[in-house]
Short mmCIF file of C-alpha atoms and ligand atoms in Angstrom, two decimals:
data_model
loop_
_atom_site.label_atom_id
_atom_site.label_comp_id
_atom_site.label_asym_id
_atom_site.label_seq_id
_atom_site.Cartn_x
_atom_site.Cartn_y
_atom_site.Cartn_z
CA MET A 1 -30.04 -11.00 -40.94
CA ASN A 2 -26.53 -11.19 -39.22
CA ASP A 3 -24.38 -11.43 -42.58
CA LEU A 4 -24.68 -8.06 -42.62
CA LEU A 5 -21.44 -5.48 -44.47
CA PRO A 6 -21.00 -2.30 -42.33
CA LEU A 7 -21.94 0.31 -45.02
CA GLU A 8 -18.52 1.40 -45.37
CA ILE A 9 -18.09 4.06 -47.93
CA PRO A 10 -14.40 4.52 -48.94
CA GLY A 11 -12.58 8.11 -48.12
CA ILE A 12 -15.44 7.81 -44.77
CA ASP A 13 -13.99 7.69 -41.28
CA PRO A 14 -16.06 4.52 -39.80
CA SER A 15 -15.09 5.44 -36.96
CA LYS A 16 -16.83 8.52 -36.23
CA PRO A 17 -20.77 8.98 -36.95
CA LEU A 18 -22.06 9.05 -40.14
CA VAL A 19 -23.09 12.53 -41.32
CA ILE A 20 -25.42 12.75 -44.24
CA ALA A 21 -26.95 16.11 -44.96
CA GLY A 22 -28.64 18.32 -47.59
CA PRO A 23 -32.26 20.16 -48.78
CA CYS A 24 -35.05 18.19 -48.21
CA SER A 25 -35.98 18.16 -51.93
CA ALA A 26 -34.17 19.16 -54.87
CA GLU A 27 -35.91 22.22 -56.00
CA THR A 28 -33.77 24.00 -58.59
CA GLU A 29 -30.11 22.70 -59.85
CA GLU A 30 -29.28 26.31 -58.47
CA GLN A 31 -30.42 25.63 -55.20
CA VAL A 32 -28.79 22.02 -54.91
CA LEU A 33 -25.37 23.85 -56.32
CA CYS A 34 -25.75 25.92 -53.71
CA SER A 35 -26.36 24.40 -51.20
CA ALA A 36 -23.57 21.12 -52.14
CA LYS A 37 -20.88 23.62 -52.51
CA ASP A 38 -21.35 24.72 -48.50
CA LEU A 39 -21.77 21.31 -47.50
CA ALA A 40 -18.86 20.48 -49.22
CA SER A 41 -16.79 23.38 -48.13
CA TYR A 42 -17.60 22.23 -43.93
CA GLY A 43 -16.51 19.30 -44.73
CA ILE A 44 -19.59 16.99 -45.66
CA LYS A 45 -19.35 14.76 -47.22
CA ILE A 46 -22.74 12.98 -48.42
CA PHE A 47 -24.97 14.78 -49.75
CA ARG A 48 -29.06 14.64 -49.74
CA ALA A 49 -31.50 15.54 -51.69
CA GLY A 50 -35.56 14.46 -52.00
CA ILE A 51 -36.17 14.23 -55.81
CA TRP A 52 -39.67 12.62 -55.73
CA LYS A 53 -41.76 13.61 -52.18
CA PRO A 54 -44.16 11.87 -51.12
CA ARG A 55 -46.73 13.96 -50.12
CA THR A 56 -50.15 13.75 -47.32
CA LYS A 57 -51.82 15.98 -49.47
CA PRO A 58 -51.92 16.22 -53.03
CA GLY A 59 -51.49 19.92 -54.56
CA GLY A 60 -47.90 20.51 -53.26
CA PHE A 61 -44.63 20.07 -54.94
CA GLU A 62 -43.84 16.66 -54.68
CA GLY A 63 -40.35 16.50 -56.21
CA VAL A 64 -39.21 18.32 -59.48
CA GLY A 65 -38.67 13.85 -60.90
CA GLN A 66 -35.72 13.16 -62.80
CA PRO A 67 -34.61 16.29 -64.01
CA GLY A 68 -32.87 16.73 -60.48
CA LEU A 69 -31.13 12.88 -61.05
CA GLU A 70 -28.92 15.92 -63.16
CA TRP A 71 -28.02 18.06 -60.51
CA LEU A 72 -27.07 14.84 -58.49
CA LYS A 73 -25.09 14.39 -61.45
CA LYS A 74 -23.34 17.98 -60.76
CA VAL A 75 -22.86 17.77 -57.29
CA LYS A 76 -21.06 14.37 -57.47
CA GLU A 77 -18.77 16.43 -60.68
CA ILE A 78 -18.01 19.57 -58.34
CA THR A 79 -17.85 18.29 -54.99
CA GLY A 80 -17.06 15.49 -54.67
CA MET A 81 -19.80 14.52 -52.45
CA TYR A 82 -21.53 11.42 -52.79
CA THR A 83 -25.35 11.78 -53.83
CA SER A 84 -28.19 10.25 -51.71
CA THR A 85 -32.22 9.84 -52.57
CA GLU A 86 -35.28 8.78 -51.56
CA VAL A 87 -37.03 5.88 -54.16
CA ALA A 88 -41.00 4.81 -54.00
CA THR A 89 -40.69 2.81 -57.33
CA LYS A 90 -39.15 0.39 -59.76
CA GLN A 91 -39.18 3.73 -61.77
CA HIS A 92 -37.35 5.97 -59.09
CA VAL A 93 -34.74 2.92 -58.59
CA GLU A 94 -33.91 2.53 -62.25
CA GLN A 95 -33.74 5.53 -62.20
CA ALA A 96 -31.23 6.30 -59.09
CA LEU A 97 -28.72 4.02 -59.96
CA ALA A 98 -28.77 5.21 -64.66
CA ALA A 99 -27.91 8.58 -62.69
CA GLY A 100 -24.66 6.78 -60.08
CA VAL A 101 -26.69 7.54 -57.09
CA ASP A 102 -24.17 6.39 -54.34
CA ILE A 103 -26.89 5.79 -51.07
CA LEU A 104 -29.83 5.14 -51.72
CA TRP A 105 -33.15 5.41 -48.58
CA ILE A 106 -37.02 4.10 -48.18
CA GLY A 107 -38.73 7.10 -47.04
CA ALA A 108 -41.73 6.71 -43.92
CA ARG A 109 -44.87 6.03 -46.29
CA THR A 110 -42.70 3.93 -48.53
CA SER A 111 -42.02 1.67 -46.38
CA ALA A 112 -44.57 0.91 -43.99
CA ASN A 113 -46.39 -0.54 -48.36
CA PRO A 114 -45.08 -4.00 -47.92
CA PHE A 115 -45.78 -4.47 -51.70
CA ALA A 116 -44.00 -1.54 -52.17
CA VAL A 117 -40.99 -2.71 -50.63
CA GLN A 118 -40.67 -5.87 -52.37
CA GLU A 119 -41.35 -3.96 -56.06
CA ILE A 120 -38.26 -1.94 -54.48
CA ALA A 121 -35.67 -4.85 -53.96
CA ASP A 122 -36.47 -6.92 -57.28
CA ALA A 123 -35.45 -3.91 -58.25
CA ILE A 124 -32.68 -3.28 -56.93
CA LYS A 125 -32.02 -6.76 -57.42
CA ALA A 126 -33.22 -6.94 -61.47
CA ALA A 127 -30.21 -4.05 -62.17
CA GLY A 128 -27.39 -6.26 -60.38
CA ALA A 129 -27.14 -3.27 -57.93
CA THR A 130 -27.55 -4.95 -54.11
CA ASP A 131 -23.81 -3.97 -53.25
CA ILE A 132 -25.42 -0.23 -53.36
CA PRO A 133 -25.94 0.76 -49.29
CA LEU A 134 -29.84 1.31 -48.53
CA LEU A 135 -31.38 2.87 -45.86
CA VAL A 136 -35.19 1.95 -44.79
CA LYS A 137 -36.85 4.31 -42.70
CA ASN A 138 -38.75 3.24 -40.13
CA PRO A 139 -42.14 3.29 -41.06
CA VAL A 140 -44.88 6.08 -40.31
CA ASN A 141 -46.47 3.90 -37.64
CA PRO A 142 -44.89 2.77 -34.38
CA ASP A 143 -44.62 -0.52 -35.90
CA LEU A 144 -40.75 -2.46 -35.54
CA GLU A 145 -42.11 -5.72 -36.79
CA LEU A 146 -43.26 -3.75 -40.11
CA TRP A 147 -39.96 -2.01 -40.15
CA ILE A 148 -37.92 -5.49 -39.14
CA GLY A 149 -39.90 -6.79 -42.18
CA ALA A 150 -39.26 -4.54 -44.90
CA LEU A 151 -35.29 -4.51 -43.88
CA GLN A 152 -36.12 -8.29 -44.04
CA ARG A 153 -37.36 -7.74 -47.89
CA PHE A 154 -34.12 -6.04 -48.88
CA TYR A 155 -32.16 -8.62 -46.99
CA ASN A 156 -33.56 -11.41 -48.86
CA ALA A 157 -33.27 -9.39 -52.55
CA GLY A 158 -29.20 -10.04 -51.08
CA ILE A 159 -28.70 -6.05 -50.17
CA ARG A 160 -26.01 -6.65 -47.18
CA ARG A 161 -25.22 -2.97 -46.74
CA LEU A 162 -28.86 -2.16 -45.18
CA GLY A 163 -28.67 0.93 -42.61
CA ALA A 164 -31.95 2.10 -40.54
CA ILE A 165 -32.95 5.63 -40.33
CA HIS A 166 -34.32 6.74 -36.75
CA ARG A 167 -36.79 9.73 -37.85
CA GLY A 168 -39.90 9.40 -35.50
CA PHE A 169 -43.14 8.17 -35.74
CA SER A 170 -46.17 9.97 -36.15
CA ALA A 171 -48.70 10.60 -33.48
CA TYR A 172 -53.13 12.51 -33.68
CA GLY A 173 -52.84 15.99 -32.51
CA LYS A 174 -49.60 18.08 -31.77
CA HIS A 175 -47.06 17.63 -30.13
CA LEU A 176 -43.65 19.02 -28.83
CA TYR A 177 -42.66 17.04 -31.69
CA ARG A 178 -43.38 16.36 -35.88
CA ASN A 179 -42.58 12.64 -35.13
CA MET A 180 -42.61 11.03 -31.71
CA PRO A 181 -39.14 10.01 -30.99
CA GLN A 182 -40.52 6.45 -29.22
CA TRP A 183 -36.33 5.78 -28.30
CA HIS A 184 -37.01 2.59 -26.61
CA ILE A 185 -38.10 1.05 -30.44
CA PRO A 186 -34.93 1.92 -31.99
CA LEU A 187 -32.81 0.24 -29.22
CA GLU A 188 -35.20 -2.55 -29.53
CA LEU A 189 -33.88 -3.08 -33.07
CA ARG A 190 -30.50 -2.32 -31.78
CA LEU A 191 -30.68 -5.52 -29.84
CA ARG A 192 -32.59 -7.75 -32.24
CA TYR A 193 -29.52 -6.90 -34.72
CA PRO A 194 -26.85 -5.46 -33.30
CA ASN A 195 -24.62 -5.19 -36.70
CA LEU A 196 -27.25 -3.44 -38.85
CA PRO A 197 -26.02 0.64 -38.65
CA ILE A 198 -28.70 2.95 -37.51
CA ILE A 199 -28.85 6.98 -38.77
CA CYS A 200 -31.64 9.70 -36.52
CA ASP A 201 -32.75 12.52 -38.22
CA PRO A 202 -33.15 14.85 -36.26
CA SER A 203 -34.96 16.96 -38.84
CA HIS A 204 -37.61 15.00 -39.68
CA ILE A 205 -38.71 14.01 -35.49
CA GLY A 206 -38.69 17.70 -34.86
CA GLY A 207 -39.69 19.70 -36.96
CA LYS A 208 -37.84 22.59 -35.98
CA ARG A 209 -34.37 23.78 -36.32
CA GLU A 210 -34.36 24.03 -33.05
CA LEU A 211 -34.68 20.67 -31.88
CA ILE A 212 -32.21 19.66 -34.43
CA ALA A 213 -29.11 19.82 -31.72
CA PRO A 214 -30.44 18.83 -28.72
CA LEU A 215 -32.23 15.32 -30.48
CA SER A 216 -28.74 14.34 -32.52
CA GLN A 217 -26.95 14.94 -29.35
CA GLN A 218 -29.16 12.05 -27.89
CA ALA A 219 -29.32 10.15 -30.55
CA LEU A 220 -25.32 10.45 -30.82
CA ASP A 221 -25.42 9.24 -26.36
CA MET A 222 -27.88 6.64 -26.97
CA GLY A 223 -24.79 4.87 -29.61
CA PHE A 224 -26.40 5.39 -32.52
CA ASN A 225 -23.72 5.52 -35.76
CA GLY A 226 -25.34 8.27 -37.93
CA LEU A 227 -26.97 11.67 -38.48
CA ILE A 228 -29.37 12.80 -41.40
CA ILE A 229 -30.06 16.40 -41.07
CA GLU A 230 -31.55 18.41 -43.88
CA SER A 231 -30.00 21.52 -44.55
CA HIS A 232 -30.70 23.92 -47.30
CA CYS A 233 -28.48 27.04 -48.21
CA ASN A 234 -31.97 29.53 -48.78
CA PRO A 235 -33.98 27.01 -45.45
CA ASP A 236 -37.07 29.69 -44.86
CA GLU A 237 -37.52 30.10 -49.02
CA ALA A 238 -37.39 26.20 -49.05
CA TRP A 239 -40.36 24.59 -51.41
CA SER A 240 -40.37 21.99 -48.42
CA ASP A 241 -39.88 21.23 -44.42
CA ALA A 242 -38.62 24.88 -44.93
CA SER A 243 -38.79 25.01 -40.58
CA GLN A 244 -36.49 21.96 -40.23
CA GLN A 245 -34.00 23.42 -41.90
CA VAL A 246 -30.85 25.01 -41.43
CA THR A 247 -28.33 26.38 -43.46
CA PRO A 248 -24.92 24.63 -44.29
CA GLU A 249 -23.33 27.42 -41.71
CA ILE A 250 -25.61 26.83 -38.90
CA LEU A 251 -25.79 22.88 -39.27
CA ASN A 252 -21.69 23.02 -39.02
CA PHE A 253 -21.79 24.95 -35.72
CA ILE A 254 -24.40 22.42 -34.41
CA LEU A 255 -22.12 19.04 -35.77
CA ASN A 256 -19.66 20.74 -33.77
CA THR A 257 -21.11 21.38 -30.23
CA LEU A 258 -22.51 17.58 -30.54
CA VAL A 259 -20.18 15.37 -28.55
CA VAL A 260 -18.88 12.39 -29.42
CA ARG A 261 -18.44 10.05 -26.30
CA ASP A 262 -16.03 7.90 -26.49
CA GLU A 263 -17.61 4.76 -26.13
CA LYS A 264 -15.34 2.23 -24.29
CA GLN A 265 -14.69 5.31 -20.91
CA SER A 266 -18.44 6.11 -21.03
CA THR A 267 -19.88 2.68 -20.80
CA GLU A 268 -17.22 1.79 -18.03
CA ASN A 269 -18.35 5.32 -16.11
CA LEU A 270 -21.84 3.74 -16.41
CA THR A 271 -20.80 0.22 -15.15
CA LEU A 272 -19.54 1.40 -12.36
CA LEU A 273 -22.78 4.09 -11.29
CA ARG A 274 -25.12 0.75 -12.07
CA GLN A 275 -22.82 -1.38 -9.99
CA GLN A 276 -23.28 1.72 -7.21
CA ILE A 277 -27.36 1.51 -7.82
CA ASP A 278 -27.18 -2.26 -7.98
CA GLN A 279 -25.91 -1.86 -4.57
CA ILE A 280 -28.17 0.34 -3.25
CA ASP A 281 -31.41 -1.10 -4.55
CA ASN A 282 -30.20 -4.43 -2.51
CA ASP A 283 -29.99 -2.47 0.44
CA LEU A 284 -33.39 -0.63 0.03
CA LEU A 285 -34.88 -4.96 -0.46
CA GLU A 286 -33.25 -5.71 2.83
CA VAL A 287 -34.40 -2.06 4.52
CA LEU A 288 -37.83 -3.17 2.94
CA SER A 289 -37.85 -6.46 4.07
CA LYS A 290 -36.71 -5.73 7.99
CA ARG A 291 -39.79 -2.43 7.92
CA LEU A 292 -42.78 -5.57 7.00
CA ARG A 293 -40.30 -8.24 9.62
CA VAL A 294 -40.77 -6.13 12.42
CA CYS A 295 -44.12 -4.68 11.32
CA ARG A 296 -45.08 -8.12 11.54
CA GLU A 297 -44.23 -8.31 14.59
CA ILE A 298 -46.62 -5.59 16.03
CA GLY A 299 -49.66 -7.24 13.70
CA GLN A 300 -48.61 -10.03 16.67
CA TYR A 301 -48.24 -7.83 19.64
CA LYS A 302 -51.90 -6.04 18.06
CA LYS A 303 -53.28 -9.85 17.92
CA GLU A 304 -52.57 -10.56 21.32
CA HIS A 305 -53.56 -7.81 22.97
CA ARG A 306 -56.73 -7.54 20.95
CA MET A 307 -55.42 -3.69 19.35
CA PRO A 308 -57.14 -2.84 16.41
CA VAL A 309 -54.86 -3.52 12.99
CA VAL A 310 -54.29 0.25 11.54
CA GLN A 311 -54.38 3.58 14.46
CA PRO A 312 -55.61 5.97 11.62
CA ASN A 313 -53.42 9.21 13.86
CA ARG A 314 -49.71 6.43 13.88
CA TYR A 315 -49.94 6.28 10.19
CA ASN A 316 -51.28 10.54 10.17
CA ASP A 317 -48.21 10.67 11.95
CA ILE A 318 -46.33 8.89 10.61
CA MET A 319 -46.95 10.35 7.28
CA HIS A 320 -45.96 13.86 8.05
CA ASP A 321 -42.80 13.57 9.50
CA ARG A 322 -41.87 11.12 7.40
CA ILE A 323 -42.87 13.86 4.17
CA GLN A 324 -41.08 16.86 5.56
CA VAL A 325 -37.73 14.87 6.20
CA ALA A 326 -38.17 13.64 2.80
CA GLU A 327 -38.71 16.90 1.76
CA GLU A 328 -35.53 18.71 3.55
CA MET A 329 -33.49 15.33 1.84
CA GLY A 330 -34.57 17.10 -2.14
CA ILE A 331 -37.37 14.24 -2.51
CA GLY A 332 -40.76 15.03 -3.56
CA ALA A 333 -43.56 15.13 -1.35
CA ASP A 334 -45.95 14.06 -3.70
CA PHE A 335 -43.91 10.68 -4.67
CA MET A 336 -43.42 10.19 -0.61
CA ARG A 337 -46.89 9.90 -0.13
CA THR A 338 -47.01 7.30 -3.16
CA VAL A 339 -44.34 5.31 -1.42
CA LEU A 340 -45.45 5.62 1.51
CA LEU A 341 -48.66 4.37 0.75
CA ALA A 342 -47.60 1.53 -0.96
CA ILE A 343 -45.61 0.61 1.97
CA HIS A 344 -47.98 1.22 4.52
CA GLU A 345 -50.39 -0.41 3.14
CA GLU A 346 -48.22 -3.61 2.85
CA SER A 347 -47.09 -3.47 6.04
CA VAL A 348 -51.21 -3.71 6.73
CA ARG A 349 -52.03 -6.86 4.64
CA GLN A 350 -48.99 -9.03 6.16
CA GLN A 351 -50.35 -7.65 9.77
CA ILE A 352 -53.66 -8.91 8.84
CA GLU A 353 -52.40 -12.10 7.59
CA VAL A 354 -50.32 -12.97 10.85
CA LEU A 355 -54.15 -12.32 12.68
CA ASN A 356 -56.08 -14.36 10.74
CA ASP A 357 -52.83 -17.04 11.36
CA ARG A 358 -54.16 -19.53 13.69
CA SER A 359 -50.68 -21.09 13.92
CA ARG A 360 -49.49 -18.00 15.42
C1 PEP B 401 -37.33 13.23 -46.02
O1 PEP B 401 -36.62 12.68 -46.34
O2 PEP B 401 -37.78 14.55 -46.70
C2 PEP B 401 -38.89 12.94 -46.29
C3 PEP B 401 -40.26 12.89 -46.73
O3 PEP B 401 -38.53 12.10 -44.55
P1 PEP B 401 -39.88 11.02 -44.08
O4 PEP B 401 -39.55 9.64 -44.85
O5 PEP B 401 -38.94 10.72 -43.38
O6 PEP B 401 -40.99 11.28 -43.29
MN1 MN B 402 -38.31 16.90 -45.63
#
């Protein structure tokens, strides 16, 4: 996947993070249009709304289906926004393309299913629509290979305007996040495919309104290329994912508080700080090695004088004194105990080596 094309959408500044916003689900024409108009008034250019909703259990709201596509057409006509929706079957692809949806995404439950992914890829190819931007959410389970596999199926079908959406990974039980971010997984994806844009979905990671801002900032700080955020004109009454949706007004507030870091600046500063860390680590290693050398000399002395290697009082005194000093320097006592213990163990090991070394 080394000849991917940028997502590049006419009228949208490619140097800024891509922002996609809209309700979790299209519910009614009124709800879609009121959400879209408000979002457009705050400068949002890409609208999202789920038309078909994959629900964990039957009996919930499973999306309005095809009639909702007519509302997305109206969103385009009235606001000029681009529209995007989730597709999970061949029929969804055909209907969404026929309705002029501009961007498609693959949901987390679908990208975990290679048969479904292949069916969608084939349907896009058969429709001659391989130039459509397509975003692939990570599979629900933390499996980078499965995520990459889904992207490759679309790539093999001829789709080049590909992007990935990081929406977190499910975990058993209750946690702060609805879906665990496991940031190292999207970061590994970035390392493997540097040209693949990665967009963060803080709404589905956090599952709560108050986590949208911090997660978004974290994503931008890590160099993500955009955000997809759920926004509804009346979030408390939303038919799906009510607790994680915000009004367009709040969304606008959140977006305005985010700091888009200057990449060049921040990496330059970071490089300087990292150079300092490298230097300090070198110093630490030198000091450690010096300490162990002295320990071996002590071992030699003890050997010549037939003294035991470990003298408990000395060890206790060292621990006590060092931890006190460390605490004064802002270093945690538990951490210091662990470090000193490890150093002590290695010192003893090296002294025993000296003791058993018959050449000395
Ligand atoms: C959604 O975007 O509303 C959705 C269903 O997300 P996910 O596939 O990430 O659960
Ligand atoms: Mn949702």
